[in-house]
Amino acid sequence: MKRMTTFAGLLVLAATAAQADDRADQLARDLAGQGFSQIEVETADGRIKAEAKRAGQTLELVYDAATGELLRSETGRGGGRGDDDDDDNDDNDDNDDDDRDDDDDRGGDDDNGGDDDGDDD
């Protein structure tokens, strides 16, 4: 009896994995049909994660592989959020003064009576 239960459990797992693969394939086709490109779909840990791009926008979707329920949907521009911690021209690096302007962008209060020109005076 234990063998039969184990075998039945393996069949259910195989069917679930096949269903997740079918959902992932369908998701990739749907995204392509909506004009998305650079589509990446992966299935892991009971979830289907898809990333795709269209007209400078990045879309990220996460689904429950067993039920097909949408767990998360995020959109953004290009590859970054605009507040990344690097040496580009964004002024959203509130904890660093690493961009190429003369403003101290570390999130301090500008009404503190001091100047914010980046020097120590």
Short mmCIF file of C-alpha atoms in Angstrom, two decimals:
data_model
loop_
_atom_site.label_atom_id
_atom_site.label_comp_id
_atom_site.label_asym_id
_atom_site.label_seq_id
_atom_site.Cartn_x
_atom_site.Cartn_y
_atom_site.Cartn_z
CA MET A 1 0.00 0.00 0.00
CA LYS A 2 2.88 2.34 0.79
CA ARG A 3 4.24 1.89 -2.76
CA MET A 4 0.86 2.78 -4.24
CA THR A 5 0.68 5.97 -2.15
CA THR A 6 4.22 6.95 -3.11
CA PHE A 7 3.51 6.28 -6.79
CA ALA A 8 0.30 8.32 -6.64
CA GLY A 9 2.20 11.17 -4.99
CA LEU A 10 4.82 11.10 -7.73
CA LEU A 11 2.10 11.21 -10.38
CA VAL A 12 0.57 14.28 -8.74
CA LEU A 13 3.97 15.99 -8.59
CA ALA A 14 4.67 15.16 -12.23
CA ALA A 15 1.25 16.46 -13.26
CA THR A 16 1.81 19.67 -11.27
CA ALA A 17 5.23 20.19 -12.87
CA ALA A 18 3.78 19.59 -16.33
CA GLN A 19 0.94 22.00 -15.59
CA ALA A 20 3.46 24.65 -14.46
CA ASP A 21 5.43 24.17 -17.68
CA ASP A 22 2.22 24.55 -19.69
CA ARG A 23 1.36 27.73 -17.79
CA ALA A 24 4.88 29.10 -18.36
CA ASP A 25 4.70 28.37 -22.09
CA GLN A 26 1.27 29.98 -22.34
CA LEU A 27 2.49 33.02 -20.41
CA ALA A 28 5.43 33.48 -22.82
CA ARG A 29 3.06 33.22 -25.81
CA ASP A 30 0.64 35.72 -24.25
CA LEU A 31 3.40 38.25 -23.55
CA ALA A 32 4.78 37.90 -27.10
CA GLY A 33 1.26 38.39 -28.45
CA GLN A 34 1.02 41.65 -26.48
CA GLY A 35 4.18 42.95 -28.16
CA PHE A 36 6.70 42.14 -25.43
CA SER A 37 10.21 41.01 -26.32
CA GLN A 38 13.22 39.73 -24.38
CA ILE A 39 10.84 37.41 -22.57
CA GLU A 40 12.33 35.25 -19.82
CA VAL A 41 10.14 32.76 -17.99
CA GLU A 42 11.38 30.43 -15.28
CA THR A 43 9.65 28.00 -12.96
CA ALA A 44 11.10 27.36 -9.50
CA ASP A 45 9.93 26.93 -5.92
CA GLY A 46 6.30 26.56 -6.95
CA ARG A 47 6.28 29.88 -8.77
CA ILE A 48 6.44 31.07 -12.34
CA LYS A 49 8.43 34.26 -12.81
CA ALA A 50 8.32 36.18 -16.09
CA GLU A 51 10.25 39.26 -17.17
CA ALA A 52 9.62 41.00 -20.48
CA LYS A 53 10.26 44.37 -22.15
CA ARG A 54 8.15 46.60 -24.39
CA ALA A 55 8.71 50.21 -25.44
CA GLY A 56 11.32 50.90 -22.75
CA GLN A 57 9.18 49.36 -20.01
CA THR A 58 10.09 46.25 -18.04
CA LEU A 59 7.32 43.99 -16.77
CA GLU A 60 7.83 41.41 -14.02
CA LEU A 61 5.11 38.92 -13.16
CA VAL A 62 5.09 36.18 -10.52
CA TYR A 63 2.41 33.47 -10.50
CA ASP A 64 1.64 30.54 -8.25
CA ALA A 65 2.59 27.57 -10.46
CA ALA A 66 -0.14 25.29 -9.09
CA THR A 67 -3.11 27.65 -9.20
CA GLY A 68 -2.05 30.21 -11.80
CA GLU A 69 -2.87 33.01 -9.35
CA LEU A 70 -0.99 36.27 -9.99
CA LEU A 71 1.11 36.96 -6.88
CA ARG A 72 3.01 40.06 -8.00
CA SER A 73 3.08 42.44 -10.94
CA GLU A 74 5.67 45.20 -11.29
CA THR A 75 6.48 47.60 -14.10
CA GLY A 76 9.42 49.90 -14.46
CA ARG A 77 11.42 51.86 -16.98
CA GLY A 78 14.39 50.17 -18.57
CA GLY A 79 16.76 48.28 -16.35
CA GLY A 80 16.97 50.57 -13.33
CA ARG A 81 14.69 52.32 -10.90
CA GLY A 82 16.31 55.74 -11.11
CA ASP A 83 17.42 55.69 -7.48
CA ASP A 84 20.20 53.18 -7.79
CA ASP A 85 23.37 53.57 -5.78
CA ASP A 86 25.86 54.36 -8.52
CA ASP A 87 27.56 57.30 -10.19
CA ASP A 88 24.88 58.47 -12.56
CA ASN A 89 22.87 61.67 -12.68
CA ASP A 90 19.91 60.67 -10.55
CA ASP A 91 19.14 62.81 -7.53
CA ASN A 92 17.30 60.04 -5.73
CA ASP A 93 20.37 58.60 -4.01
CA ASP A 94 19.21 60.10 -0.74
CA ASN A 95 21.91 58.50 1.36
CA ASP A 96 24.87 59.27 -0.90
CA ASP A 97 26.32 62.30 -2.61
CA ASP A 98 27.58 60.31 -5.56
CA ASP A 99 25.98 61.99 -8.53
CA ARG A 100 27.56 64.57 -10.81
CA ASP A 101 26.07 67.77 -9.47
CA ASP A 102 27.08 70.15 -6.71
CA ASP A 103 24.14 69.35 -4.44
CA ASP A 104 24.53 67.28 -1.32
CA ASP A 105 21.86 64.63 -1.95
CA ARG A 106 22.14 62.74 1.32
CA GLY A 107 18.59 63.54 2.39
CA GLY A 108 19.45 66.21 4.94
CA ASP A 109 17.26 69.17 5.77
CA ASP A 110 18.06 72.08 3.47
CA ASP A 111 16.73 74.59 6.04
CA ASN A 112 19.43 73.88 8.60
CA GLY A 113 21.20 77.20 8.12
CA GLY A 114 24.26 75.69 6.43
CA ASP A 115 25.16 75.65 2.80
CA ASP A 116 24.85 72.51 0.71
CA ASP A 117 27.61 73.18 -1.79
CA GLY A 118 29.58 70.06 -0.87
CA ASP A 119 32.54 71.75 0.83
CA ASP A 120 33.26 71.77 4.54
CA ASP A 121 32.67 75.48 5.28
#
